[in-house]
mmCIF file of N, CA and C in Angstrom:
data_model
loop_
_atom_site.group_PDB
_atom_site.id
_atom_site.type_symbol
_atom_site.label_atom_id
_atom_site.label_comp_id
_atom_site.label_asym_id
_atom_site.label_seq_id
_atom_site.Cartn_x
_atom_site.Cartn_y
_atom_site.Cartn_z
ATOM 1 N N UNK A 26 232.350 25.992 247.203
ATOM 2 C CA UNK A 26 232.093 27.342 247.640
ATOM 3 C C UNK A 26 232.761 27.595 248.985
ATOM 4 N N UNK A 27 233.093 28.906 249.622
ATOM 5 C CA UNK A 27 233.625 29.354 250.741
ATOM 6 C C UNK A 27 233.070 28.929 251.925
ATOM 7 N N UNK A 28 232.835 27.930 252.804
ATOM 8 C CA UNK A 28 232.289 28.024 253.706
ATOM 9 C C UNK A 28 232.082 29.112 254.764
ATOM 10 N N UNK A 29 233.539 29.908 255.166
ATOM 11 C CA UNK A 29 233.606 31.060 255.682
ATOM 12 C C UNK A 29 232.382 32.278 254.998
ATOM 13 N N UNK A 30 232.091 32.344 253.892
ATOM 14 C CA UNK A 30 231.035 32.952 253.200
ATOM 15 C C UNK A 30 229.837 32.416 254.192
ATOM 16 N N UNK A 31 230.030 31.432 253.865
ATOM 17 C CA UNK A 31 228.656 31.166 254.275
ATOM 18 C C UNK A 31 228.305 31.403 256.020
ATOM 19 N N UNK A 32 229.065 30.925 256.644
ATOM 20 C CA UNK A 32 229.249 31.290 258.054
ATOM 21 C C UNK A 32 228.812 32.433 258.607
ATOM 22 N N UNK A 33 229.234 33.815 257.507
ATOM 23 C CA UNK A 33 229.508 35.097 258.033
ATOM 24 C C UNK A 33 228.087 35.158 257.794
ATOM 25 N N UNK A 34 227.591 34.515 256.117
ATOM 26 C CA UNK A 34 226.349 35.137 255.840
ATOM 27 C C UNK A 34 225.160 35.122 256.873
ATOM 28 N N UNK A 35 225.209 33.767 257.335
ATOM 29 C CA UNK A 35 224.307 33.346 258.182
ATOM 30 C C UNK A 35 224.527 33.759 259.738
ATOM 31 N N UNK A 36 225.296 34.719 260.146
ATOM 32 C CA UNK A 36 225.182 35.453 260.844
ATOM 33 C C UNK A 36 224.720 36.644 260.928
ATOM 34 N N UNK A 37 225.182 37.509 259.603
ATOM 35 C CA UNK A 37 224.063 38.383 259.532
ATOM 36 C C UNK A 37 223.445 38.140 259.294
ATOM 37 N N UNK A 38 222.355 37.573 258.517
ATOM 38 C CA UNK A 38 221.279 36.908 258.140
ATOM 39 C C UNK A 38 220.313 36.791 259.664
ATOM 40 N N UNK A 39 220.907 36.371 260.581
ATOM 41 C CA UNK A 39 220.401 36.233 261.919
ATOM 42 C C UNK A 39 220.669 37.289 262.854
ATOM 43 N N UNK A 40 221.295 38.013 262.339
ATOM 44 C CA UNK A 40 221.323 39.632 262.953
ATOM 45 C C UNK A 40 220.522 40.659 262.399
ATOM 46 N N UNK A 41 220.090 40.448 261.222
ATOM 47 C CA UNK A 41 219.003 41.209 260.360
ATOM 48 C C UNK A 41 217.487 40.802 260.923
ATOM 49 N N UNK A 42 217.612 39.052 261.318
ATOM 50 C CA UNK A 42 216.412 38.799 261.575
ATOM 51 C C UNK A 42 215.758 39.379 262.939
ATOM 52 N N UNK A 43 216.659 39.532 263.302
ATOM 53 C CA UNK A 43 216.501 40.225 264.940
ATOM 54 C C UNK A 43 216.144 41.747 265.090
ATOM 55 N N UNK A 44 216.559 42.388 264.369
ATOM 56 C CA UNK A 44 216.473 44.022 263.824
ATOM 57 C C UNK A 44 214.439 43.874 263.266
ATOM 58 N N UNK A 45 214.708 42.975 261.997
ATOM 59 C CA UNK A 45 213.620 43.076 261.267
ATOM 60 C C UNK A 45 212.743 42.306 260.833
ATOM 61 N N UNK A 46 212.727 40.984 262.197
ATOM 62 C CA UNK A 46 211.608 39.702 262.005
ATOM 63 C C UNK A 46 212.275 38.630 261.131
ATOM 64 N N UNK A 47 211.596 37.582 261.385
ATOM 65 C CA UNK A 47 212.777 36.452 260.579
ATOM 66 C C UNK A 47 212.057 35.979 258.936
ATOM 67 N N UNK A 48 212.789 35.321 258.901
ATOM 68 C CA UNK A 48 212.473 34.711 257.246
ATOM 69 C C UNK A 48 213.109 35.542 256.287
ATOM 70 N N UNK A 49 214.468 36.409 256.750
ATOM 71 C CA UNK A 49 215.171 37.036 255.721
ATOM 72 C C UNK A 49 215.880 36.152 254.539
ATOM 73 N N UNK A 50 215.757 36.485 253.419
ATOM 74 C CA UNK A 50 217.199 35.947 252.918
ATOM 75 C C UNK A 50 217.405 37.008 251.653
ATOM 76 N N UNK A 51 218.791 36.427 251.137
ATOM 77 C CA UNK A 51 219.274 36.925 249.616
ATOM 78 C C UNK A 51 218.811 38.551 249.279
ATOM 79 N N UNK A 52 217.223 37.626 248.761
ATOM 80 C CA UNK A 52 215.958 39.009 247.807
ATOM 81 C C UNK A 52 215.690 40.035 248.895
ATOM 82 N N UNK A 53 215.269 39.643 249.918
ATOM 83 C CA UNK A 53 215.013 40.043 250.967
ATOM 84 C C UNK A 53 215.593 41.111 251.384
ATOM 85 N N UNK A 54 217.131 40.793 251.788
ATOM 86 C CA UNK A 54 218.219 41.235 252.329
ATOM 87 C C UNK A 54 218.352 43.013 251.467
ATOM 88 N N UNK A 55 218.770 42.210 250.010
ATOM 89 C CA UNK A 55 218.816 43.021 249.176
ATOM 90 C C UNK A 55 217.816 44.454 248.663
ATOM 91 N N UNK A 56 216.220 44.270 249.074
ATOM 92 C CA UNK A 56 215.149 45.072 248.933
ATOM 93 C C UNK A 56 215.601 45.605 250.380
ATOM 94 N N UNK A 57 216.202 45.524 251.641
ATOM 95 C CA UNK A 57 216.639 46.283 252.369
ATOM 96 C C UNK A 57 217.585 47.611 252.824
ATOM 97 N N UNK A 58 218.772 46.721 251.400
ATOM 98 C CA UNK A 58 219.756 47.551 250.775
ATOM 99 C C UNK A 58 219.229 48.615 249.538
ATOM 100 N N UNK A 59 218.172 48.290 248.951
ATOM 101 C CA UNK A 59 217.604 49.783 247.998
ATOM 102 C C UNK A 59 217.065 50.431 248.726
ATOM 103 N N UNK A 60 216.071 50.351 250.247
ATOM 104 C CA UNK A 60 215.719 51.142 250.865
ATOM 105 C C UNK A 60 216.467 51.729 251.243
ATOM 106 N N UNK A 61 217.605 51.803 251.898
ATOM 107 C CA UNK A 61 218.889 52.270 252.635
ATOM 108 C C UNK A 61 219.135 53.004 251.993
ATOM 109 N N UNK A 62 219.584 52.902 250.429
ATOM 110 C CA UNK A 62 220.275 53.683 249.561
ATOM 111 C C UNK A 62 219.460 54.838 249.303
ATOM 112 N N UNK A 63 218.313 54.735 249.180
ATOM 113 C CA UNK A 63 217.011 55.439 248.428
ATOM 114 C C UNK A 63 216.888 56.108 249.679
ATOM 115 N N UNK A 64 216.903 55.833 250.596
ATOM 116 C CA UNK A 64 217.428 57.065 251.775
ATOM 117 C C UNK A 64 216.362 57.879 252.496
ATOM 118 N N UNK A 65 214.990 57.104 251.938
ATOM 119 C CA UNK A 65 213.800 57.922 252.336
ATOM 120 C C UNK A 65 213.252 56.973 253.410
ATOM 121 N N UNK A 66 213.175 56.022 253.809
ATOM 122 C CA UNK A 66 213.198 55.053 255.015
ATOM 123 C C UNK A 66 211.737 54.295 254.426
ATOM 124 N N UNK A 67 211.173 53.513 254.804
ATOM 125 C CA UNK A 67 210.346 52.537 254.421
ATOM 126 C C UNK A 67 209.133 53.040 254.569
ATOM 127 N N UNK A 68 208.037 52.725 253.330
ATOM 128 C CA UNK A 68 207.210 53.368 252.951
ATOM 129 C C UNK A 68 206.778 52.115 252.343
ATOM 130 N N UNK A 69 205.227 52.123 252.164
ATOM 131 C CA UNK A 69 204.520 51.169 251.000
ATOM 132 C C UNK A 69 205.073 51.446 249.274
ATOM 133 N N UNK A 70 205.597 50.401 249.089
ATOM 134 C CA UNK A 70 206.337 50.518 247.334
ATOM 135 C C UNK A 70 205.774 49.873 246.730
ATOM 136 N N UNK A 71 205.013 50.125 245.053
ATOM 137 C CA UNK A 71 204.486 50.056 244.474
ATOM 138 C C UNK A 71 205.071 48.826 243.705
ATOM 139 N N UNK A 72 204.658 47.915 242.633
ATOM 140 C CA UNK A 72 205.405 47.023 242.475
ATOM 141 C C UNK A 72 206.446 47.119 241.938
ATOM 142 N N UNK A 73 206.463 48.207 240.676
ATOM 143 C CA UNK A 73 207.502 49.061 239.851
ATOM 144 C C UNK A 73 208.687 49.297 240.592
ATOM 145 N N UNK A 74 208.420 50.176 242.259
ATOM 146 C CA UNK A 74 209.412 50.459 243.279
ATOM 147 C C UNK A 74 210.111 49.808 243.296
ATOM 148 N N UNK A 75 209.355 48.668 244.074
ATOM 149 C CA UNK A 75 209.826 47.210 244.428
ATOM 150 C C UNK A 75 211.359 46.914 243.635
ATOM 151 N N UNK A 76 210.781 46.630 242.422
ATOM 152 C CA UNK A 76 212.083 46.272 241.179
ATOM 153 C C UNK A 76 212.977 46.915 241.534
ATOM 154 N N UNK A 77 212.472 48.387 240.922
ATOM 155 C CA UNK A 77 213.707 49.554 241.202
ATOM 156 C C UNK A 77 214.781 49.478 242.440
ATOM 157 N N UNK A 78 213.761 49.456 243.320
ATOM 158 C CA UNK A 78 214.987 49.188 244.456
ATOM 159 C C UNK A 78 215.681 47.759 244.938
ATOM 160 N N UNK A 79 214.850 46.801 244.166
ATOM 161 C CA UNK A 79 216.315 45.123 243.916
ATOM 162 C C UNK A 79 217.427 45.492 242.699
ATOM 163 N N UNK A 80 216.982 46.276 241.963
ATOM 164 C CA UNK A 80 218.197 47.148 240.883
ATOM 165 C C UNK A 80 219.284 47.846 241.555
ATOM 166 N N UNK A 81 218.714 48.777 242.517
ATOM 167 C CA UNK A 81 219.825 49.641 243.187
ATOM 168 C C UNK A 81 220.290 49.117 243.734
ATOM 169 N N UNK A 82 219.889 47.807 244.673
ATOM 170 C CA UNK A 82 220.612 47.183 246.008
ATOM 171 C C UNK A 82 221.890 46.278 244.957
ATOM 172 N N UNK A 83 221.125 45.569 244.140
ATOM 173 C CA UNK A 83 222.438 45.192 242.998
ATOM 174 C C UNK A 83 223.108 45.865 242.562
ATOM 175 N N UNK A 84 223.139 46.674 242.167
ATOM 176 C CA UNK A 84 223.988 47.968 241.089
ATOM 177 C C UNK A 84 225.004 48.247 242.542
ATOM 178 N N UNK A 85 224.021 48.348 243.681
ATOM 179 C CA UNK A 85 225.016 49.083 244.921
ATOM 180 C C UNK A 85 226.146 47.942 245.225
ATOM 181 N N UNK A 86 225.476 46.689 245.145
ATOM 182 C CA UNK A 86 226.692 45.507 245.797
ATOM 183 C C UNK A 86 227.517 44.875 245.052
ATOM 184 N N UNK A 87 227.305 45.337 243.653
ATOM 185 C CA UNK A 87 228.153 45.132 242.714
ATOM 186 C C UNK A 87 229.174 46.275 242.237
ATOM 187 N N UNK A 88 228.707 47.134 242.340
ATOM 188 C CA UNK A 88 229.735 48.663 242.259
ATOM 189 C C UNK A 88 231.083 47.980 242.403
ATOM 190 N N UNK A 89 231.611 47.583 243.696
ATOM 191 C CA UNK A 89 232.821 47.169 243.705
ATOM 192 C C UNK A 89 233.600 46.470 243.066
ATOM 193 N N UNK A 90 233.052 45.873 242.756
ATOM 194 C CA UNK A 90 233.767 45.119 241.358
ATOM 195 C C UNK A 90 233.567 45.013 240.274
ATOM 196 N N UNK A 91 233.188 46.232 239.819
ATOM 197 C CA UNK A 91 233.797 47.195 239.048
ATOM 198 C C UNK A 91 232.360 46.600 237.698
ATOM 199 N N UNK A 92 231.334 46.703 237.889
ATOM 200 C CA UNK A 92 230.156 45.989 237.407
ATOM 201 C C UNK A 92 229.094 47.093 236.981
ATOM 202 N N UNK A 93 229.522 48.284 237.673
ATOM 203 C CA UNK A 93 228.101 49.486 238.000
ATOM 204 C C UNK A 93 229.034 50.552 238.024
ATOM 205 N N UNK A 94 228.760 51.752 237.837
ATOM 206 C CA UNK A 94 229.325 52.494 238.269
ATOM 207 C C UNK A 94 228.172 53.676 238.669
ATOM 208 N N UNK A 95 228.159 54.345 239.881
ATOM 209 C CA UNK A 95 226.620 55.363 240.129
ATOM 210 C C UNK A 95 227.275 56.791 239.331
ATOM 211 N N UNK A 96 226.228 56.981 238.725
ATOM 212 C CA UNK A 96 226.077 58.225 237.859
ATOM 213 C C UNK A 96 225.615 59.372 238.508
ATOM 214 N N UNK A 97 224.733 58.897 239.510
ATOM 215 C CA UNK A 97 223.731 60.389 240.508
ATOM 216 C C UNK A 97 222.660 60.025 240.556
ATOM 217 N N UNK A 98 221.786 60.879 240.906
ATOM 218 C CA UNK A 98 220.485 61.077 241.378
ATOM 219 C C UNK A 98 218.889 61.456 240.615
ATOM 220 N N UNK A 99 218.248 60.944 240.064
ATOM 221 C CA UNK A 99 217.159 61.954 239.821
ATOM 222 C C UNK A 99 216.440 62.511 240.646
ATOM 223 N N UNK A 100 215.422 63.551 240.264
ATOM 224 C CA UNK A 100 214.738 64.608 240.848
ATOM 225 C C UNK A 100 214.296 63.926 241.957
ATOM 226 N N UNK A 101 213.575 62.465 242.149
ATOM 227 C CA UNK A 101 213.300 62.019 243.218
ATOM 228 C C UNK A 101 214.047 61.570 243.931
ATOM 229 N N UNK A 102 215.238 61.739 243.751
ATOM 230 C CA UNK A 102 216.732 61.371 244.628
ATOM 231 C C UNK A 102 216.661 59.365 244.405
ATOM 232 N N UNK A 103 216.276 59.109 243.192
ATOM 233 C CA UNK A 103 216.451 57.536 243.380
ATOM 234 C C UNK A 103 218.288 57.470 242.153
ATOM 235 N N UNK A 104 219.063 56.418 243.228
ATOM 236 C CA UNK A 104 220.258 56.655 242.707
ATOM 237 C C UNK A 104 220.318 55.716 241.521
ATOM 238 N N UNK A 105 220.925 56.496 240.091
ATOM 239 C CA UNK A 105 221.289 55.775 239.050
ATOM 240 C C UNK A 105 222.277 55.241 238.705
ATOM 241 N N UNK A 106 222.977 54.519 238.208
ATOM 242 C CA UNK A 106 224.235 53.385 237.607
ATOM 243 C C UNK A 106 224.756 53.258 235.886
ATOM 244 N N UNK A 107 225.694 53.446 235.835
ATOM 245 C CA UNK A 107 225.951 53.098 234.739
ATOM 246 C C UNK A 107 226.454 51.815 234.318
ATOM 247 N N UNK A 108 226.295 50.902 233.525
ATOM 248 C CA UNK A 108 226.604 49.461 233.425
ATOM 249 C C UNK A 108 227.623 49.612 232.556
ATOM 250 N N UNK A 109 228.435 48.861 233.213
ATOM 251 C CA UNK A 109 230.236 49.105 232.836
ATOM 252 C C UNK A 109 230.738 47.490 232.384
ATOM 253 N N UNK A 110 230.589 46.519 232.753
ATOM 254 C CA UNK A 110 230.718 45.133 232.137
ATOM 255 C C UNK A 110 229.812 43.772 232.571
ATOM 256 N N UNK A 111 230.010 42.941 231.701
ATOM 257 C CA UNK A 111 228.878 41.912 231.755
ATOM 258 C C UNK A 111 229.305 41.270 233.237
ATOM 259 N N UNK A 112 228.812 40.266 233.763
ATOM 260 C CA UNK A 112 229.070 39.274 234.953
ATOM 261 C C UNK A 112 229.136 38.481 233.836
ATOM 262 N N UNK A 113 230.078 37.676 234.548
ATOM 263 C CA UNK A 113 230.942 35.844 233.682
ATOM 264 C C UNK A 113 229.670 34.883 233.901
ATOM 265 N N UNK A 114 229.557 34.464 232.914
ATOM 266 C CA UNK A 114 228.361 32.927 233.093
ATOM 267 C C UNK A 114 228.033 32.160 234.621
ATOM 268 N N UNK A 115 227.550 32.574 235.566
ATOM 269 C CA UNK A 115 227.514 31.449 236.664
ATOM 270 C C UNK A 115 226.086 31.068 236.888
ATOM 271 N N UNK A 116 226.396 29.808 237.481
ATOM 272 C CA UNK A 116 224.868 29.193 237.478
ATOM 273 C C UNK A 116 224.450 29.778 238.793
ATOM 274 N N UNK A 117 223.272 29.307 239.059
ATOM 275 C CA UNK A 117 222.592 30.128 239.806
ATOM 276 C C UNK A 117 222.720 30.052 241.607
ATOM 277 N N UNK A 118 223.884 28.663 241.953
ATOM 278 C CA UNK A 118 224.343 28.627 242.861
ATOM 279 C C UNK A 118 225.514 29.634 242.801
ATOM 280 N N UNK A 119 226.113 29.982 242.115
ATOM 281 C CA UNK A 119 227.708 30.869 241.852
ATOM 282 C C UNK A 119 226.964 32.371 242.256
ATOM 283 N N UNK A 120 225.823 32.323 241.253
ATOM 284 C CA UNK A 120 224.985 33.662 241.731
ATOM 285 C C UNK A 120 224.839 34.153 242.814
ATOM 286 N N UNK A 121 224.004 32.961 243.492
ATOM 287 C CA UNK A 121 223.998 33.367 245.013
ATOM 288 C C UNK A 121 224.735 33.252 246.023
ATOM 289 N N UNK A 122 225.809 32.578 245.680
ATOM 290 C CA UNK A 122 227.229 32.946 246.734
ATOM 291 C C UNK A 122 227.742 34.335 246.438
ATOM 292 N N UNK A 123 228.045 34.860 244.981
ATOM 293 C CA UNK A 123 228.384 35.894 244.659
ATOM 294 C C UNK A 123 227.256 37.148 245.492
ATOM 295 N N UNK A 124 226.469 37.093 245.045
ATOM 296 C CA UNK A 124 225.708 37.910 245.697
ATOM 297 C C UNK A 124 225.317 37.806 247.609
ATOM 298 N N UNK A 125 225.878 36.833 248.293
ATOM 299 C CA UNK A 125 226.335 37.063 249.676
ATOM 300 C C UNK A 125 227.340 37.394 249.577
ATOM 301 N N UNK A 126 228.597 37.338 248.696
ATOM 302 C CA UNK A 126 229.539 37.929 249.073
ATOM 303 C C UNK A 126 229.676 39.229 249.284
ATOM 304 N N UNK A 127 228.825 40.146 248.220
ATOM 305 C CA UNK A 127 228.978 41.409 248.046
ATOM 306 C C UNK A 127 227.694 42.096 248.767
ATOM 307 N N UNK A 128 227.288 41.226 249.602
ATOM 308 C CA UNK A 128 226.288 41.678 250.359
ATOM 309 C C UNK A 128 227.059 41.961 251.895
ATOM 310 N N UNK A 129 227.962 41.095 252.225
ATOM 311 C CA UNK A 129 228.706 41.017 253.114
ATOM 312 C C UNK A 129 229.657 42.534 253.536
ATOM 313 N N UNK A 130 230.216 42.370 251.415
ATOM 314 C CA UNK A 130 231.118 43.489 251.845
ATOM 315 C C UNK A 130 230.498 44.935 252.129
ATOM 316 N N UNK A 131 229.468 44.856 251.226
ATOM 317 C CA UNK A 131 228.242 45.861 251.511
ATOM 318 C C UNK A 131 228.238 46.262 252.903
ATOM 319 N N UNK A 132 227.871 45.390 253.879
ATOM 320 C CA UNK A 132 227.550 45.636 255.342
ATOM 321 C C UNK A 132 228.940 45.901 255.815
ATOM 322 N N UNK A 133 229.815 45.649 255.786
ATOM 323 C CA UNK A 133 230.981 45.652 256.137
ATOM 324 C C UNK A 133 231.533 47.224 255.652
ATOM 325 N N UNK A 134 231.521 47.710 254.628
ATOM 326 C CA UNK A 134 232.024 48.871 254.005
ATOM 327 C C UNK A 134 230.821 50.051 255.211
ATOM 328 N N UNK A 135 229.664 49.365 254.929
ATOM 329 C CA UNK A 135 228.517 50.180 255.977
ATOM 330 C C UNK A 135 229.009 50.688 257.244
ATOM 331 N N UNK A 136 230.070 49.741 258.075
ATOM 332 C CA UNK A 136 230.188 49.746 259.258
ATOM 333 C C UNK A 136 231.900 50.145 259.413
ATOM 334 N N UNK A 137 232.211 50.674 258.121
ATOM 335 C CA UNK A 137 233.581 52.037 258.348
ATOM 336 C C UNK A 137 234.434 50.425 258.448
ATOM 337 N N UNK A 138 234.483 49.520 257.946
ATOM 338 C CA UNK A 138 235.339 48.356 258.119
ATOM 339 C C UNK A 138 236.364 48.280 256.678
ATOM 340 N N UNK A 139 236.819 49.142 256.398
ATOM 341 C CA UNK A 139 238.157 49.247 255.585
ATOM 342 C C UNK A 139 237.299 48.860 253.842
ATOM 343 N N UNK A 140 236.403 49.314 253.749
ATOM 344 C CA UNK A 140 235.655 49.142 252.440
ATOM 345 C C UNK A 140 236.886 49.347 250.906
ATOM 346 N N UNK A 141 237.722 49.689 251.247
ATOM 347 C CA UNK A 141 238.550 49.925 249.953
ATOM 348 C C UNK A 141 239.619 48.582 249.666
ATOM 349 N N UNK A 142 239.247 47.562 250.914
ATOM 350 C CA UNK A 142 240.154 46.691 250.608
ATOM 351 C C UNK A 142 239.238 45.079 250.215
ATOM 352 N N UNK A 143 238.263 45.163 249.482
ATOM 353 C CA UNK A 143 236.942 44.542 249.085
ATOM 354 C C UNK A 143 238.084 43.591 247.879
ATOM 355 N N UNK A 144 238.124 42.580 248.200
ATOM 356 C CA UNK A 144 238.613 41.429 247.632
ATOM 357 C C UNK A 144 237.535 40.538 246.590
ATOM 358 N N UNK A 145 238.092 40.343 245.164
ATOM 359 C CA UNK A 145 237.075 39.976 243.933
ATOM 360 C C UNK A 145 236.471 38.398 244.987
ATOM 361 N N UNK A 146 235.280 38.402 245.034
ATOM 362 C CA UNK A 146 234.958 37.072 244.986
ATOM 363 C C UNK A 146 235.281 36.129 244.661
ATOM 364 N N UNK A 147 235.387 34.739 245.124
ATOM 365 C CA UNK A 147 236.183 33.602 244.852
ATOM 366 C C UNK A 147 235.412 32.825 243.693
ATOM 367 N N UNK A 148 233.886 33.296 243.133
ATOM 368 C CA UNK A 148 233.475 32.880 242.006
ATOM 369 C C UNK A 148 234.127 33.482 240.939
ATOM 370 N N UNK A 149 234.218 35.163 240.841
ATOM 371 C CA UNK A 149 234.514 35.621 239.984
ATOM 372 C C UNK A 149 235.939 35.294 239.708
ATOM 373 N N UNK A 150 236.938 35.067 240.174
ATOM 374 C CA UNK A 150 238.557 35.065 240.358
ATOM 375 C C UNK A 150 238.665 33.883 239.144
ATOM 376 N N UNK A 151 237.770 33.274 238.701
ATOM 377 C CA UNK A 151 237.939 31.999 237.841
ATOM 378 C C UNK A 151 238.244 32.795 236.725
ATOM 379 N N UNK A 152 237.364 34.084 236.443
ATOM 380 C CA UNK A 152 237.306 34.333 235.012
ATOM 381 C C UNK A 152 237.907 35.719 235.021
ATOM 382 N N UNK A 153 239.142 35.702 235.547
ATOM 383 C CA UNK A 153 240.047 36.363 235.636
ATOM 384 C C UNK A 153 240.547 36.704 234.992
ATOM 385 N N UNK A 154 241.124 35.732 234.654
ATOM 386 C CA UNK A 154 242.621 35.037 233.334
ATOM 387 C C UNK A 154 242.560 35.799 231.923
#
């Protein structure tokens, strides 16, 4: 796996913890990113919520590569996705590098940092071919 991945991750990871108390990771991170999106700022979420918004934060950090595509909004402004292709077989370490990666670019696209030039992950690049 990328060590540089990992480097970056664990910097934000420790920049999040500082914002929002420690013991962040991955799930964590990610139920941060459906709040964001969902755009109504943090509120007690029901367990149903909960899900919903580890769906959006995925659907959102996967968009880029080309996994999701957002469709719009319902009446309660929670954003919907259309599922556009499978993810390639990875075990559940591939998973969770993949998913810091696109958590990374996530924050990165957040912060006006050239989001259109979001490079496929070095898990996915296998199943390229």
């Amino acid at each position: 796996m990328d060590y540089a991945v990992e480097i970056k991750f664990k910097a934000l990871v420790a920049e999040l913890n500082e914002r929002f108390g420690g013991g962040l990771d991955v799930q964590s991170i990610l139920f941060l990113i459906g709040v964001q999106e969902l755009g109504k700022g943090y509120k007690n979420f029901n367990k149903r919520e909960k899900t919903e918004l580890m769906h959006v934060a995925v659907c959102t950090v996967l968009e880029p590569y080309g996994f999701y595509k957002t469709i719009g909004r319902d009446e309660d402004n929670w954003p919907h996705f259309e599922f556009l292709k499978e993810l390639p077989p990875l075990d559940e370490r591939q998973q969770q590098h993949l998913m810091k990666e696109a958590i990374l670019a996530y924050f990165k696209a957040e912060n006006n940092e050239s989001p259109d030039n979001i490079e496929i992950p070095e898990v996915l690049r296998y199943f390229e071919q």
